[in-house]
Short mmCIF file of C-alpha atoms and ligand atoms in Angstrom, two decimals:
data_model
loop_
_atom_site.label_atom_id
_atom_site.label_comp_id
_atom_site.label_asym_id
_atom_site.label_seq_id
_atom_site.Cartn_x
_atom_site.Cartn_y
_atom_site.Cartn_z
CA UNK A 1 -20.49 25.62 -10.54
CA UNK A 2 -23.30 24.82 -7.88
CA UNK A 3 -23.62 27.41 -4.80
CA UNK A 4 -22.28 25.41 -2.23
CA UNK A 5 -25.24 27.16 0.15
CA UNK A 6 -28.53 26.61 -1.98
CA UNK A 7 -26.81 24.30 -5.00
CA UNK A 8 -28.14 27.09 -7.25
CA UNK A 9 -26.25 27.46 -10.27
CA UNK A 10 -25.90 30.80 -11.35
CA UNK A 11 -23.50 32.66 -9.65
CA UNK A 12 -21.45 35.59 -10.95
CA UNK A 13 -17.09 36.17 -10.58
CA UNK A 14 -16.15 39.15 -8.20
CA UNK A 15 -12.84 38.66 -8.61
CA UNK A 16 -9.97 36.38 -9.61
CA UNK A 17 -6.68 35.97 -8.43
CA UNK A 18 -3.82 33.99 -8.79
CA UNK A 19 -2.22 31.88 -5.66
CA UNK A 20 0.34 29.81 -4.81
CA UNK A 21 2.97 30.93 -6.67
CA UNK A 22 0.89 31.27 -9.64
CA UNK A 23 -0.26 27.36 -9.94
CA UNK A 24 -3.91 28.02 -8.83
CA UNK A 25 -6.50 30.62 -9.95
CA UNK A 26 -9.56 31.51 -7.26
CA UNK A 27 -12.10 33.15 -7.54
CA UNK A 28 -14.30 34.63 -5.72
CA UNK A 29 -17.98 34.36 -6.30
CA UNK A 30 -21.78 35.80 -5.33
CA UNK A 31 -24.77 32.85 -5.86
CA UNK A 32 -27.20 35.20 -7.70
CA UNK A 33 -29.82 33.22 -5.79
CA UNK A 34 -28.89 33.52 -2.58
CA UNK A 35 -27.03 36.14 -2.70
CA UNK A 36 -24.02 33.86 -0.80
CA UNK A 37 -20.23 34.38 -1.69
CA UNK A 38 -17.33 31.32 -2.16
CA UNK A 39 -14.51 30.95 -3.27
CA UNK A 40 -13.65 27.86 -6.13
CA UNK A 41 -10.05 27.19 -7.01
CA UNK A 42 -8.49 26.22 -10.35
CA UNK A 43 -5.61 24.03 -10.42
CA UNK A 44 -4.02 22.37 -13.67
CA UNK A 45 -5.10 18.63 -13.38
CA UNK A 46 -2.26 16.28 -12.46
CA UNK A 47 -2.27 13.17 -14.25
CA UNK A 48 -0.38 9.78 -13.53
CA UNK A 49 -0.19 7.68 -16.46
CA UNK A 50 0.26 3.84 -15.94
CA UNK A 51 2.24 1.18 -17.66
CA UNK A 52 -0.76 0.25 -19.65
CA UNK A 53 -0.82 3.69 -21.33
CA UNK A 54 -3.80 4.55 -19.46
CA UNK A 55 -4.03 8.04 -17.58
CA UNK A 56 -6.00 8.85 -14.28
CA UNK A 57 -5.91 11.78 -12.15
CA UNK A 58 -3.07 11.93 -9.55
CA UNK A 59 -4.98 11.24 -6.14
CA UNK A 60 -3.97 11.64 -2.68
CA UNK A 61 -6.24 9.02 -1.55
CA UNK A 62 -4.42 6.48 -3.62
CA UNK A 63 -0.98 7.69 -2.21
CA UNK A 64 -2.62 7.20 1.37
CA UNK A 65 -4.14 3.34 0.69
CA UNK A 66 -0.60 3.16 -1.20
CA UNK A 67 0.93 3.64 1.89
CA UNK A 68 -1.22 2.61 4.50
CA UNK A 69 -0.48 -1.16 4.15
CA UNK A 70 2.92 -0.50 5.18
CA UNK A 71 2.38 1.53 8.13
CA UNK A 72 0.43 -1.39 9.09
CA UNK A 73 1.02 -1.32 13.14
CA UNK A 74 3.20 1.53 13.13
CA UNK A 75 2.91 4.91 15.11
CA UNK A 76 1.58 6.62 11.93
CA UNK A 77 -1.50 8.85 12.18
CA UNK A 78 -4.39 10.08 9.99
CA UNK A 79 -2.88 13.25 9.86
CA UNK A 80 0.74 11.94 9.32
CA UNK A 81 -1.00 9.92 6.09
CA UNK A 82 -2.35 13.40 5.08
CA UNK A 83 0.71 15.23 5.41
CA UNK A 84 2.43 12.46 3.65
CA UNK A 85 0.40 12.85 0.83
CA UNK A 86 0.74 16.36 0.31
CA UNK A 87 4.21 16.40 0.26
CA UNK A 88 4.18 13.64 -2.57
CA UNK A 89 1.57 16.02 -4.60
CA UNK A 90 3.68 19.02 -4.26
CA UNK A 91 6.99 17.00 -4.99
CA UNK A 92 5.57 16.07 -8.32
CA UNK A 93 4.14 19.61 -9.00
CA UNK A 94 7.26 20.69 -8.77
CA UNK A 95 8.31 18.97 -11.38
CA UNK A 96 6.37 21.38 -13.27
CA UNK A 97 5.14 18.54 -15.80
CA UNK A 98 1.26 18.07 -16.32
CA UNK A 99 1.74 14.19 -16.72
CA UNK A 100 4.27 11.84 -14.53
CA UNK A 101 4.66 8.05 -15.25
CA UNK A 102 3.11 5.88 -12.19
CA UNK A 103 6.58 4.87 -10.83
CA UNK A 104 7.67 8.33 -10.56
CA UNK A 105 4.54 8.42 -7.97
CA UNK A 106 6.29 5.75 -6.09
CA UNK A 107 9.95 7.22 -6.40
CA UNK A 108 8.03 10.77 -4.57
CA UNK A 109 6.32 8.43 -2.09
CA UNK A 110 9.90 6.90 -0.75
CA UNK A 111 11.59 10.03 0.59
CA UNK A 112 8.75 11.05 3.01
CA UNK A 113 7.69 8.06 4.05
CA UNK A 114 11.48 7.24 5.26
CA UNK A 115 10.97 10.52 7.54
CA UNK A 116 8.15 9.03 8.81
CA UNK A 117 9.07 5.66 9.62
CA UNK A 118 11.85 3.72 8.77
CA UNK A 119 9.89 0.07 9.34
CA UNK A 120 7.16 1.52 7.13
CA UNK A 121 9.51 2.58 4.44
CA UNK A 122 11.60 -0.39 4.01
CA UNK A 123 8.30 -2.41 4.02
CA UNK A 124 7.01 -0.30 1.07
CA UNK A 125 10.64 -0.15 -0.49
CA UNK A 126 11.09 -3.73 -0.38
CA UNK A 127 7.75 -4.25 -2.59
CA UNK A 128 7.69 -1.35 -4.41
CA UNK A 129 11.65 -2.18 -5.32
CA UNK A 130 11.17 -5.68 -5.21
CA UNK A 131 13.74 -6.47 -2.91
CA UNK A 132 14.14 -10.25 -3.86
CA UNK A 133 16.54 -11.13 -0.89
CA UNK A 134 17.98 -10.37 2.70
CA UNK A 135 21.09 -8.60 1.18
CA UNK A 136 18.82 -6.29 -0.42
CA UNK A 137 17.36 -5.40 3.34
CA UNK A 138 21.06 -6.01 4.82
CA UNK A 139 21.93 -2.79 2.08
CA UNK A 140 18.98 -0.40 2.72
CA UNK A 141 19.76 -1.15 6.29
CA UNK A 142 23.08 -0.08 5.98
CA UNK A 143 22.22 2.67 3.60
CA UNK A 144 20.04 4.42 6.14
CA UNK A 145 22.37 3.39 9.13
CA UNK A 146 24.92 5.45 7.52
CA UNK A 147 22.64 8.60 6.60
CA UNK A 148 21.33 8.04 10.61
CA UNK A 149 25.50 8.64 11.59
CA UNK A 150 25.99 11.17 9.28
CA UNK A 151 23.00 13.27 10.71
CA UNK A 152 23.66 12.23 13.93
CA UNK A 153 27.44 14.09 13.41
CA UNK A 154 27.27 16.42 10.55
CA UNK A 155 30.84 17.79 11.44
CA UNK A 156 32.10 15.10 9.05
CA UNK A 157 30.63 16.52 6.30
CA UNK A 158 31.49 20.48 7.45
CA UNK A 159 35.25 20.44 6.10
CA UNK A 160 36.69 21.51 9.50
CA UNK A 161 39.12 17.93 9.20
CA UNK A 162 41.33 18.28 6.27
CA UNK A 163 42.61 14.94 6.57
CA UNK A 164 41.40 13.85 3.10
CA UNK A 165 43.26 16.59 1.45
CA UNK A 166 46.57 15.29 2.95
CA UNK A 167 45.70 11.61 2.16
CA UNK A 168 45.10 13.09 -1.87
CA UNK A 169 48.28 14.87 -1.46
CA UNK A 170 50.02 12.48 -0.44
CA UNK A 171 49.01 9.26 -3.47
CA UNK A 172 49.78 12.46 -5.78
CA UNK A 173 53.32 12.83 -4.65
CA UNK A 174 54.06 9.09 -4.54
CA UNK A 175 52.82 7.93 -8.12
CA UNK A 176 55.38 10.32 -10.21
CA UNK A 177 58.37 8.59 -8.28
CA UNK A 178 58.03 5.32 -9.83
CA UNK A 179 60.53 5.53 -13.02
ZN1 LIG B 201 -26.86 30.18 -3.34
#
């Protein structure tokens, strides 16, 4: 590991540590030319392996030109792309497995990219799930028309109406009279 001050490339380990949550090492070093101190971290390598059988290094970059098509003249910023990416990287760290399959890089890019923008996500969606005709838009449309109402009044969902309880009750009591 070259000193990042005078790319020397002897430097000793003051101390070690484990970080978040125990998925990263650093350490703390002193260039024994210089005399500088850094820091390097050690993360386990996340790999995305493709269709062909090949495996590359998961890459934030990639998620970002992935993604940056879509947003094509949409309100999304550098930053937004950054965050984006991050969450995907986390989301698939958290799977806890050293290896995910391509698609599964796609499935992690859909969620956040729908927070971001809705054009931009059914844009990507409709490649990346090769949407082959308008009822597949008409659907997702009405998919995240539906989610939109439900946030928009999340007392439907809080159980303060017991009206479906009465409507179960009800089919229960009818069906045993029919001898
Ligand atoms: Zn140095």
């Amino acid at each position: 590991m070259r000193c990042p001050y005078c790319r020397g490339g002897d430097s000793r380990v003051l101390d070690s540590r484990t970080a978040d949550d125990g998925a990263a090492i650093r350490r703390r070093r002193e260039c024994q030319e210089c005399g500088k101190r850094f820091t390097t971290a050690e993360t386990a390598v996340l790999s995305v392996s493709k269709r062909s059988g090949a495996t590359e290094p998961f890459s934030r970059s990639k998620v970002v030109s992935g993604v940056r098509k879509a947003c094509q003249g949409r309100p999304v910023s550098d930053d937004d792309f950054a965050l984006l990416a991050q969450r995907v990287e986390d989301a698939l760290r958290a799977t806890g497995s050293a290896e995910v399959p391509a698609e599964e890089v796609g499935i992690a890019i859909l969620g956040p990219l729908r927070e971001l923008d809705e054009v931009a996500y059914l844009r990507f969606a409709s490649v990346y799930r090769s949407f082959e005709s308008l009822t597949d838009f008409e659907a997702e449309i009405a998919l995240l028309r539906s989610e939109a109402q439900l946030a928009a009044h999340p007392d439907f969902l809080d159980g303060s109406t017991d009206l479906d309880t009465t409507d179960i009750g009800t089919t229960d009591l009818a069906t045993p009279s029919t001898h």
